[in-house]
XYZ file of C-alpha atoms in Angstrom:
579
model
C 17.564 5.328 -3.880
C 16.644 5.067 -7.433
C 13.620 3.303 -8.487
C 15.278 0.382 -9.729
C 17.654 -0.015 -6.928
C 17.667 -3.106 -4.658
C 16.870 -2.929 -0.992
C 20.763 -4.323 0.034
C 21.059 -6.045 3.381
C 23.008 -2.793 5.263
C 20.088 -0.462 4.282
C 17.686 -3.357 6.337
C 19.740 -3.834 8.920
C 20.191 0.405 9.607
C 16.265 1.196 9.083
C 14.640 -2.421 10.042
C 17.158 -4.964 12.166
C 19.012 -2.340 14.427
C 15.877 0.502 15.788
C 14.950 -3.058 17.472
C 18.566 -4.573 18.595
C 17.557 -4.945 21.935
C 14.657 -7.275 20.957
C 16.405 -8.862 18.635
C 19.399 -9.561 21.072
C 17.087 -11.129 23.392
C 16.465 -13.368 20.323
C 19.560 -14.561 20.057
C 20.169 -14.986 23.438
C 17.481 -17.548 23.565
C 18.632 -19.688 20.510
C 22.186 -20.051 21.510
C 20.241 -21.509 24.557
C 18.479 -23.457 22.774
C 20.811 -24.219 20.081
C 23.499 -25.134 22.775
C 20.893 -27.203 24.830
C 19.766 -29.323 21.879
C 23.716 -30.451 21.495
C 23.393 -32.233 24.847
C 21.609 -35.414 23.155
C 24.273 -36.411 20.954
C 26.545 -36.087 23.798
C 24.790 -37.831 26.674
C 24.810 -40.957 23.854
C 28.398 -41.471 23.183
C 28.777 -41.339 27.155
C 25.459 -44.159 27.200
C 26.933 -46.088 24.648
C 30.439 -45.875 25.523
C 30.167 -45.373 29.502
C 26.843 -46.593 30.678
C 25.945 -49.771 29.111
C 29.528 -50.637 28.277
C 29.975 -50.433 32.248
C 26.595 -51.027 32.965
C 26.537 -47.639 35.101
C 23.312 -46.884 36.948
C 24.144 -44.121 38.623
C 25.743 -42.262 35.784
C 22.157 -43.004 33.619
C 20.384 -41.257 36.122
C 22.342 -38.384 35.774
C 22.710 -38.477 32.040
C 18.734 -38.226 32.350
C 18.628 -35.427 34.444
C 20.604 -33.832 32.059
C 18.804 -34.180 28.863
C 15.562 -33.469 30.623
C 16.807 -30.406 31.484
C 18.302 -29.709 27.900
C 15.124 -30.766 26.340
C 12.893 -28.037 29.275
C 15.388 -25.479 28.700
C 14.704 -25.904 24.495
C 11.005 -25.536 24.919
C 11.041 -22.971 27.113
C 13.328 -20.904 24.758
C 11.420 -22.167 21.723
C 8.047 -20.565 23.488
C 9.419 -17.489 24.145
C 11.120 -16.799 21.206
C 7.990 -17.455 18.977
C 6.254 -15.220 21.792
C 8.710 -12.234 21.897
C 9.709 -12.476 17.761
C 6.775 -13.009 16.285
C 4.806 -10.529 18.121
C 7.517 -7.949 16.979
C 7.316 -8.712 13.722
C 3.502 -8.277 13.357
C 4.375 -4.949 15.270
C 6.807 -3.848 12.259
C 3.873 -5.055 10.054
C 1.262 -2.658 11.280
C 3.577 0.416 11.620
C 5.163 -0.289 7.692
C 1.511 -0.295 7.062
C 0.805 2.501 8.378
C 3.892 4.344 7.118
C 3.158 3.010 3.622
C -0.252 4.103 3.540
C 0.847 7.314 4.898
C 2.818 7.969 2.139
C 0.476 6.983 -0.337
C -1.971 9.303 0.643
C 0.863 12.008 0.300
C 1.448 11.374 -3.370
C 0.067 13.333 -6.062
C -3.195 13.336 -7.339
C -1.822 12.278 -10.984
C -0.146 8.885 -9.287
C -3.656 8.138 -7.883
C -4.553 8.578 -11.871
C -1.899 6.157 -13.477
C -1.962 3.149 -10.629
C -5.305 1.050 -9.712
C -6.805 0.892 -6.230
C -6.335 -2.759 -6.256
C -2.633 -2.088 -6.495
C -2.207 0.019 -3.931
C -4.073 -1.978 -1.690
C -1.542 -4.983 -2.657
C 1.333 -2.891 -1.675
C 0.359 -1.432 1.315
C -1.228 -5.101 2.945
C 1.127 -7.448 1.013
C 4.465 -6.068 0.094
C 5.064 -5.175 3.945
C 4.643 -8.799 4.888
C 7.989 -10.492 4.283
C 9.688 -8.217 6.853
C 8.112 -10.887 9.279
C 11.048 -12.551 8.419
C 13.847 -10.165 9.092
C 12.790 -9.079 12.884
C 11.060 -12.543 13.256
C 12.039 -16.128 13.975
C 13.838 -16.235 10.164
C 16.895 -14.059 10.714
C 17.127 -15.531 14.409
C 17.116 -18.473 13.113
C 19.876 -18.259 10.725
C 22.122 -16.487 12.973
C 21.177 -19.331 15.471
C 21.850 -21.748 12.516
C 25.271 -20.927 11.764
C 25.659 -20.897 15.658
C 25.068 -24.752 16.052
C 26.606 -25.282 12.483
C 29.739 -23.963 13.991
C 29.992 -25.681 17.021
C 29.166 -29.123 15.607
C 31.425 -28.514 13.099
C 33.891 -27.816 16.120
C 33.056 -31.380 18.124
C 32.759 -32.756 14.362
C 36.523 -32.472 14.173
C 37.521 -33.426 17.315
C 35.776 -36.606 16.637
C 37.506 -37.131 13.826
C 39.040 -34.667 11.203
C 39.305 -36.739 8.143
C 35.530 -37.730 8.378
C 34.652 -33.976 8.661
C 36.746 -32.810 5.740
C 34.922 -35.231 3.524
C 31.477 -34.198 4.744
C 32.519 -30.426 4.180
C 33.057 -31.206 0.481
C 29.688 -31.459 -0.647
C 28.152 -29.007 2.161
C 30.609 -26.131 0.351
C 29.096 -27.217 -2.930
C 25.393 -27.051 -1.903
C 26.028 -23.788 -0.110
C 27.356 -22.101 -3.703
C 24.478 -24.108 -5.502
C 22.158 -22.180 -2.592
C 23.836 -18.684 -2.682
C 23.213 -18.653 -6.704
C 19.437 -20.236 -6.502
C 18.371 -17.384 -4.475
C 20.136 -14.342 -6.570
C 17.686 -15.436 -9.232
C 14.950 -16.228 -6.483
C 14.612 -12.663 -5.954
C 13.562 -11.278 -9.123
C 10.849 -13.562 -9.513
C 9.294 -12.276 -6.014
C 9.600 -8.825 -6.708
C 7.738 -9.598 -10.032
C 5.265 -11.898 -8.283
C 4.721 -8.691 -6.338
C 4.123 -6.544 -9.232
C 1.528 -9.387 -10.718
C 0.111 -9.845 -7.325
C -0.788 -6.216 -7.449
C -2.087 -6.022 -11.116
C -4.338 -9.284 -10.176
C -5.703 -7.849 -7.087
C -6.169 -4.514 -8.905
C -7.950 -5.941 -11.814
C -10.302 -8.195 -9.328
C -11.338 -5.154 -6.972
C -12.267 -2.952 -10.136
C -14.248 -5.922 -11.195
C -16.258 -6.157 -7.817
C -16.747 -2.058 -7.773
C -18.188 -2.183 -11.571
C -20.159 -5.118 -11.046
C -23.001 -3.848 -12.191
C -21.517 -2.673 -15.204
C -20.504 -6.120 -15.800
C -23.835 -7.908 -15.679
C -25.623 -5.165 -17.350
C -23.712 -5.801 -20.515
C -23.391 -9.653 -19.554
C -19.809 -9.774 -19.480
C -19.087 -12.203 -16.930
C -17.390 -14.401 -18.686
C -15.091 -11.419 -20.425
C -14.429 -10.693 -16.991
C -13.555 -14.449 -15.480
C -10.956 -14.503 -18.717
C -9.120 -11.844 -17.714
C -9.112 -12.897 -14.114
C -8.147 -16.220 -15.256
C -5.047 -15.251 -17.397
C -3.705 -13.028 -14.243
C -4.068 -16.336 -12.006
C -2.302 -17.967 -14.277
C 0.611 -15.327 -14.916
C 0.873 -15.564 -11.193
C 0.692 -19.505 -11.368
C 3.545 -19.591 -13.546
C 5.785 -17.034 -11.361
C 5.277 -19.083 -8.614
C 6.146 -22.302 -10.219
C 9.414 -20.308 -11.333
C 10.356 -19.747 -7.490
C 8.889 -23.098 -6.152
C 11.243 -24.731 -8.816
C 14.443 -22.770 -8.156
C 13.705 -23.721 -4.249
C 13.018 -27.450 -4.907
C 16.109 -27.284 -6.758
C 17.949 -25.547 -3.719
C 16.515 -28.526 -1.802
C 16.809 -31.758 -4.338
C 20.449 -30.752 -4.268
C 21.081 -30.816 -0.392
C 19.340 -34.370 -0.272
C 21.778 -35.501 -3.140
C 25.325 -33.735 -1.640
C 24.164 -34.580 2.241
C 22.697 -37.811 1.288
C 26.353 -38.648 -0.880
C 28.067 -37.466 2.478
C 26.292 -39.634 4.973
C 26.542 -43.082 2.407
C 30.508 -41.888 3.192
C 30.572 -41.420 6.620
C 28.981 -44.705 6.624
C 31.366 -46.317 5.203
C 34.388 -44.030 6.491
C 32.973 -44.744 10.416
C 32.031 -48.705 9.795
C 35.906 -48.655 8.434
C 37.641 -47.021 11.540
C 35.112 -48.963 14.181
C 36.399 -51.929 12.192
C 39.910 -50.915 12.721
C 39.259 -49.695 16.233
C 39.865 -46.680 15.626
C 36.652 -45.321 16.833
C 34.039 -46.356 19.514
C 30.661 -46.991 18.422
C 29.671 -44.425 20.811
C 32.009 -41.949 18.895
C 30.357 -43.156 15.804
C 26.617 -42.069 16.979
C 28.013 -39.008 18.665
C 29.610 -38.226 14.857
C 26.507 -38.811 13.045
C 24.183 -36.911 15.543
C 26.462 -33.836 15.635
C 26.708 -34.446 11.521
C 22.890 -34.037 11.727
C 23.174 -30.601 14.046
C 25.176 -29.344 11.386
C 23.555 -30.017 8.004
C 19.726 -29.516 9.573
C 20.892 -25.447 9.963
C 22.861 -25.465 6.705
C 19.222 -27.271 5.069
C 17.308 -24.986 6.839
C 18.932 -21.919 5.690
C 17.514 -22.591 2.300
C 14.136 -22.108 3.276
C 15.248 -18.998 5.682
C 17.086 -17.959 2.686
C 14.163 -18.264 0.334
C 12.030 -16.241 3.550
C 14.514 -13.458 3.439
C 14.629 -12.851 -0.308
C 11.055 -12.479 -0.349
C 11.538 -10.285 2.416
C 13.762 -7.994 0.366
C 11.950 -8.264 -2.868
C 8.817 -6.900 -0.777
C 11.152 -3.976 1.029
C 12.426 -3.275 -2.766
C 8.691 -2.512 -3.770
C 7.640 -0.741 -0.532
C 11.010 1.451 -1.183
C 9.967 2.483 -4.462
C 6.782 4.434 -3.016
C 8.627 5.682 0.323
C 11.473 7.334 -1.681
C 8.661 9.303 -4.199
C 8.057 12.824 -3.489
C 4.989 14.099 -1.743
C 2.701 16.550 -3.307
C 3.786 18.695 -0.225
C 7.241 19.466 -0.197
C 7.712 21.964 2.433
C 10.849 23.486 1.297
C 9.198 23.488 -2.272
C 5.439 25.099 -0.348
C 6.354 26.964 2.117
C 3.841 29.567 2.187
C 1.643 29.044 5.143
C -2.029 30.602 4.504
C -3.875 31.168 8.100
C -6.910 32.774 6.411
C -8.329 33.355 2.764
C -10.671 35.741 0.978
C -10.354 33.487 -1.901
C -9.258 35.984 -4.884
C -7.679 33.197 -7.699
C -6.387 34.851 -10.491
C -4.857 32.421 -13.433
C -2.057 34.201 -15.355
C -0.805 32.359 -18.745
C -1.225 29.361 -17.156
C -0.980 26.365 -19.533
C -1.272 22.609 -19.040
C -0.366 18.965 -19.747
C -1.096 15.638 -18.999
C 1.593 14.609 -21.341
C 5.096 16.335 -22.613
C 3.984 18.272 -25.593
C 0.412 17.311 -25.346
C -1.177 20.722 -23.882
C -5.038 20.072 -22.907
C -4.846 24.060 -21.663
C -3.333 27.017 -23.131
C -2.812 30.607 -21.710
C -5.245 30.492 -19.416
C -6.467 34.201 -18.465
C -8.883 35.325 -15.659
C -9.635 36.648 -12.181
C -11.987 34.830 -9.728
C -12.567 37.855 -7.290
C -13.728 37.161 -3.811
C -17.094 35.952 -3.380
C -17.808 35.405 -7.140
C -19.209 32.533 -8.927
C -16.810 31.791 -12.325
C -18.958 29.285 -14.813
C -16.987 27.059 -16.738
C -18.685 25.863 -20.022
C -18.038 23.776 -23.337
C -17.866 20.777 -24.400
C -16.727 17.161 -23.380
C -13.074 17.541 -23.295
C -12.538 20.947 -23.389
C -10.464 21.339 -19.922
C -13.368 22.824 -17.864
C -12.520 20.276 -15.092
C -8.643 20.341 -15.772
C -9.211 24.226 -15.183
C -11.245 23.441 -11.704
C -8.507 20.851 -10.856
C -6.060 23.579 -10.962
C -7.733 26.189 -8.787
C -8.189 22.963 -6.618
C -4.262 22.436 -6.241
C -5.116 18.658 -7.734
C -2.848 19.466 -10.323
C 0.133 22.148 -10.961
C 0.227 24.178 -14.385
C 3.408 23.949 -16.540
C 3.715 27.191 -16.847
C 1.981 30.337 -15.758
C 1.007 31.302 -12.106
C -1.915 30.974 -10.098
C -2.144 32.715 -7.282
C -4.636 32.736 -4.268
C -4.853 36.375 -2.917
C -1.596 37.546 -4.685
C 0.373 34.283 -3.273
C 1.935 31.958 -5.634
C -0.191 28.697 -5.001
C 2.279 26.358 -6.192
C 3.963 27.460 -3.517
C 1.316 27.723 -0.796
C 1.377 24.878 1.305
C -1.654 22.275 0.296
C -2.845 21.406 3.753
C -2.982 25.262 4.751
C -4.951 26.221 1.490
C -7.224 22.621 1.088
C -8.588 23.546 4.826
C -10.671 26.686 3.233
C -11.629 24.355 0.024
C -14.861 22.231 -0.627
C -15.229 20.276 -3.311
C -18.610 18.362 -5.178
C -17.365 16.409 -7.746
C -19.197 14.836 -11.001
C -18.247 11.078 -9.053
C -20.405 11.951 -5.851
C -17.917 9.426 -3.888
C -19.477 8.133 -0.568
C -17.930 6.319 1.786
C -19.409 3.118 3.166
C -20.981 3.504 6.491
C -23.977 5.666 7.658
C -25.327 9.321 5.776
C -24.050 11.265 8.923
C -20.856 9.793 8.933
C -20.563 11.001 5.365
C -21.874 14.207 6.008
C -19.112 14.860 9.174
C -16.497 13.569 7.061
C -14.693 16.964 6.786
C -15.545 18.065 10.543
C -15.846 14.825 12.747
C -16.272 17.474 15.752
C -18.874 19.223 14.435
C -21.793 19.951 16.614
C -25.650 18.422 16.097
C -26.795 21.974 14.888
C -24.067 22.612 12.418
C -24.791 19.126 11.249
C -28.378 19.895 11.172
C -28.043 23.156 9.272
C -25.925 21.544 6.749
C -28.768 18.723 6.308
C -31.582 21.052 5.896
C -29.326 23.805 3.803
C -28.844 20.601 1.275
C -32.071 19.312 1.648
C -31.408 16.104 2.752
C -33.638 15.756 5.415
C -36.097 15.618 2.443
C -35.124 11.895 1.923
C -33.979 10.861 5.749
C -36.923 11.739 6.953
C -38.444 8.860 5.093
C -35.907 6.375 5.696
C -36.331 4.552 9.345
C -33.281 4.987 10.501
C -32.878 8.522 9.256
C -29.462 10.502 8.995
C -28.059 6.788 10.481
C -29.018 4.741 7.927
C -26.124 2.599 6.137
C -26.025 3.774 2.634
C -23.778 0.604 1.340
C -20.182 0.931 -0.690
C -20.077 4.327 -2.677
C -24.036 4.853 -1.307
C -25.094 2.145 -3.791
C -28.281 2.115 -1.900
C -28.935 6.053 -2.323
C -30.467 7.396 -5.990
C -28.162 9.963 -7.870
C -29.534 12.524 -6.383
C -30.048 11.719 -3.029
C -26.154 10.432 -3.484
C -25.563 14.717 -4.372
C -27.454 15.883 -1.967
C -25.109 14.324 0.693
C -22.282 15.471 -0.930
C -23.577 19.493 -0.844
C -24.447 18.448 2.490
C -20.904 17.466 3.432
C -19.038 20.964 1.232
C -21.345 23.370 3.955
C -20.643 21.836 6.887
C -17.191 22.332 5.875
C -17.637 25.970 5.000
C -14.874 26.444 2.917
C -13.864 29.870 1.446
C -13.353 28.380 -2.483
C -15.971 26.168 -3.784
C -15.551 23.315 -6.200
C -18.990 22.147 -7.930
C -17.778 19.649 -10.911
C -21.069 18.732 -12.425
C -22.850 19.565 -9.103
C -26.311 18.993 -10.542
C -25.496 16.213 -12.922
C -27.477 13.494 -11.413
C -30.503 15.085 -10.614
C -34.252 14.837 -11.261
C -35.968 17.899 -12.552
C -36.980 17.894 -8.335
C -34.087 17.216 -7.078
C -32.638 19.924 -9.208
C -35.136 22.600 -7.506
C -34.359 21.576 -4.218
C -30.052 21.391 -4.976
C -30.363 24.821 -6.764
C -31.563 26.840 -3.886
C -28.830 24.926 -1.393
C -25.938 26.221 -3.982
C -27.165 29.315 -3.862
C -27.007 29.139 -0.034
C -23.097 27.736 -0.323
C -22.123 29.866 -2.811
C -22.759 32.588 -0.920
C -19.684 35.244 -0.140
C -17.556 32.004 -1.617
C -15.442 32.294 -4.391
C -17.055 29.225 -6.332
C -16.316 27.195 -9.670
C -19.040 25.701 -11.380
C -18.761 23.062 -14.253
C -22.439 22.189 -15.686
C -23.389 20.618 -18.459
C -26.753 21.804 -17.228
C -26.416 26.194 -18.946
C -30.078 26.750 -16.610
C -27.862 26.045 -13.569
C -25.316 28.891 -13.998
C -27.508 31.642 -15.342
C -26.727 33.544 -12.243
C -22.661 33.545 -12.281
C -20.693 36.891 -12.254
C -18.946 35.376 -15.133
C -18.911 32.279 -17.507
C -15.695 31.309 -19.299
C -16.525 29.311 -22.624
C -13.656 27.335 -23.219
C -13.105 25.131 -26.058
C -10.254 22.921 -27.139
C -7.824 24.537 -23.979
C -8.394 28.187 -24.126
C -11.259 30.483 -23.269
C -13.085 31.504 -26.361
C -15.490 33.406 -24.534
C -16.374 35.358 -21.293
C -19.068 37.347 -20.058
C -22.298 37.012 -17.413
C -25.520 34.833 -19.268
C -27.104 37.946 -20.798
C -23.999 39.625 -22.170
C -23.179 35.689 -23.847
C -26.267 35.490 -25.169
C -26.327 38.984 -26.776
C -23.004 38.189 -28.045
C -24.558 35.510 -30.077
C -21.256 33.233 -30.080
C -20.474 30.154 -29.066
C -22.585 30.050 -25.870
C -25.618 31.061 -27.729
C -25.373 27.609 -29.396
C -24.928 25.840 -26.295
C -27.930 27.637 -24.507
C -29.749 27.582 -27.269
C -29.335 23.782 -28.307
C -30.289 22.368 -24.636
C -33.377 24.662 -24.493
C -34.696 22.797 -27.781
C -34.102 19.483 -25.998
């Protein structure tokens, strides 16, 4: 399905409607019940009217009693249980779309993740799912059911008397072609609502994450302005769909309200006449009302189910993207690693034409530390994002112990990779849930060994709680480099074979520094490990250091053969030792 491809109503009923036919049947079991039950009323009053007070028949009103009161238990019964059986179903597909969607999500390339906000995703995983409530739910049920008791008055309509029908059928045909156009334009405007939905909730979570941000540079009302305008965009989308529906609506109380002033006058003509028994007459207008209510009410079910299928057409969009994992694209299988990268010509690009790395040349043997150094924007972490498998090179090769690792599968290779990243990400929760986060089974003295190897029993040991103390969203209670710490913490209790440090020591005191130093000398130990620092002091010790400026490696030696070398380095050493 291509991106721009709507959701039609066979693809829902293969993947959605029919996987749950026998629940569904059950459904519509229980509204012809109930749909044939609630056409006893008009009935039992032509027979009251005609039969029982014309005769004045009290054994025949008993009856007629009975009857309806076992109509009317028989509709509420079959009104409970479909809510009960329907419903629940429905928030069933809910959860497992959710799950599916989010599923997928977290399948999709790192560079998706780079283009789309958080707050968008979040909208299309929680939101976009909803509307299917009304395909498995009460709203298809009740449409099927609908045309069910639209039929059969329509039937008893005619046997009461033909000519009366035809006239009513006139304006129902109109408002049903008025109805069928309303909601081909209804759609649209929900799939966009979706899309704005998405961009407001985006916008609003990125505001709550940077709040700090935002009062620091008192920009509040900045902020409120752009939240405002997205409000209103979604104000106006929703005025566009409320209108076409009131429309949809205004229309049926014009066309039904034209037919009944007919029938009126139609039925007051024949009972004039004689041609039809007032009993007749009531019967006609009560069945009249079985019909039209279903034909009204499919408006609103109609409305439910385009917003159903504008929501499907989104979630679609993401389920039919390609994974970052294709099997038949990776399917090199890597049990164990010694961790010797090698990058062969390997060039990048964010954008066609745009390369932000070219010919990228070196070995990272087993067990060696490879230094990446320059300046802001020179592809040092584009370069680390590659050995990481985060991104794939346009051309070139990379390999991971002579294996092509663009075509080494991700999950087999990212189990023998750690990563610290500049953005020290935390979850929200306690520092040893953090710290297990790659090894939920570890055991106490792994844990332990990992806490002391990172030093961060320096800190807990302070705190009253200690390793369970609740560290708040992104450990906005923790300083930078406690925040660091945790995150070292976290890459050796993994013990991962390649090692990512991306700015490792970048928020760190002159302390802090000490202590993180002698723990990444611990983890870098027999690992094959890529540091970025801005910090030259931290990577004095690498086997080599790549100097790379402007996408390609102008230099590449150890510290002392840089320094000798009196190039490019040199004036990066030499400028942060005179700060």
């Amino acid at each position: 399905m291509s991106k721009n491809k709507n959701v039609t109503f066979a693809w829902a009923v293969k993947h959605i409607i029919w996987p749950r036919k026998k629940t569904l049947l059950v459904g519509f079991v229980l509204i012809i019940f109930s749909r044939l039950a609630s056409l006893v009323l008009p009935g039992a009053t032509k027979y009251l009217v005609d039969d029982v007070i014309k005769n004045s028949d009290l054994e025949m009103l008993k009856t007629l009693l009975i009857v309806v009161v076992i109509a009317i238990t028989i509709q509420a019964i079959t009104s409970f249980l479909l809510t009960r059986i329907l419903s629940v179903e429905a928030q069933h597909l809910i959860s497992q779309l959710r799950t599916k969607v989010q599923k997928k999500v977290l399948s999709l390339p790192i560079s998706y993740f780079d283009n789309t906000k958080s707050g968008e995703l979040v909208s299309r995983i929680m939101t976009d799912v909803e509307g299917v409530r009304n395909l498995v739910g009460t709203g298809l049920v009740q449409l099927v059911g609908g045309t069910i008791t639209a039929i059969i008055s329509l039937v008893l309509l005619i046997n009461i008397s033909a000519s009366m029908t035809l006239f009513v059928l006139v304006p129902v045909s109109i408002f049903a072609f008025i109805a069928m156009k309303a909601f081909a334009k209804i759609r649209p405007i929900f799939r966009t609502r979706g899309q704005i939905n998405a961009e407001v909730t985006g916008r609003l979570t990125e505001t709550l994450n940077g709040v700090r941000v935002i009062k620091g540079f008192n920009a509040e009302e900045q902020e409120n302005t752009i939240f405002e305008q997205g409000v209103l965009k979604l104000y106006n989308n929703i005025k566009s769909s409320l209108t076409a529906t009131a429309f949809v609506t205004s229309s049926a109380t014009f066309l039904l309200g034209l037919a009944s002033v007919g029938i009126m006058g139609i039925g007051g003509y024949y009972i004039i006449n004689g041609d039809m028994t007032i009993g007749d007459f009531l019967a006609f207008t009560l069945y009249l009302g079985f019909m039209i209510a279903p034909i009204v009410q499919m408006s609103n079910i109609g409305s439910q189910l385009t917003e159903a299928f504008a929501g499907l057409d989104r979630t679609e969009e993401i389920m039919k993207m390609d994974p970052e994992n294709l099997p038949d694209k990776r399917p090199i299988i890597l049990d164990s690693i010694y961790g010797d990268i090698e990058f062969k010509d390997v060039s990048f690009a964010y954008e066609e034409n745009k390369d932000v790395l070219h010919d990228i040349n070196f070995k990272a043997p087993p067990g060696s530390v490879t230094a990446l150094v320059g300046s802001s924007g020179s592809g040092k972490s584009t370069t680390a994002s590659l050995a990481a498998t985060f991104l794939t090179p346009q051309s070139g090769l990379i390999t991971i112990d002579g294996q092509d690792l663009s075509k080494v599968n991700l999950e087999s290779y990212r189990k023998h990779l750690g990563v610290v990243l500049q953005d020290d990400f935390l979850f929200e929760g306690t520092i040893r849930e953090n710290i297990i986060f790659p090894r939920p089974n570890a055991t106490e003295d792994e844990i332990q060994a990992a806490v002391k190897g990172a030093y961060v029993n320096e800190f807990t040991d302070r705190f009253e709680d200690g390793l369970e103390t609740v560290i708040g969203e992104r450990g906005v209670k923790l300083s930078g480099g406690q925040r660091q710490r945790i995150s070292i913490a976290r890459a050796l209790l993994a013990n991962p074979k390649v090692i990512i440090l991306d700015e490792a020591t970048s928020n760190l005191d002159t302390e802090s520094e000490m202590y993180i130093q002698k723990s990444l000398n611990m983890l870098m130990k027999d690992r094959t490990t890529f540091v970025i620092a801005h910090r030259l002091s931290t990577i004095r010790q690498a086997d080599q250091i790549l100097v790379i400026e402007e996408g390609k490696i102008v230099e590449r030696g150890t510290h002392d053969e840089l320094i000798a070398k009196e190039g490019r380095y040199f004036e990066l050493y030499t400028y942060q030792s005179r700060i």
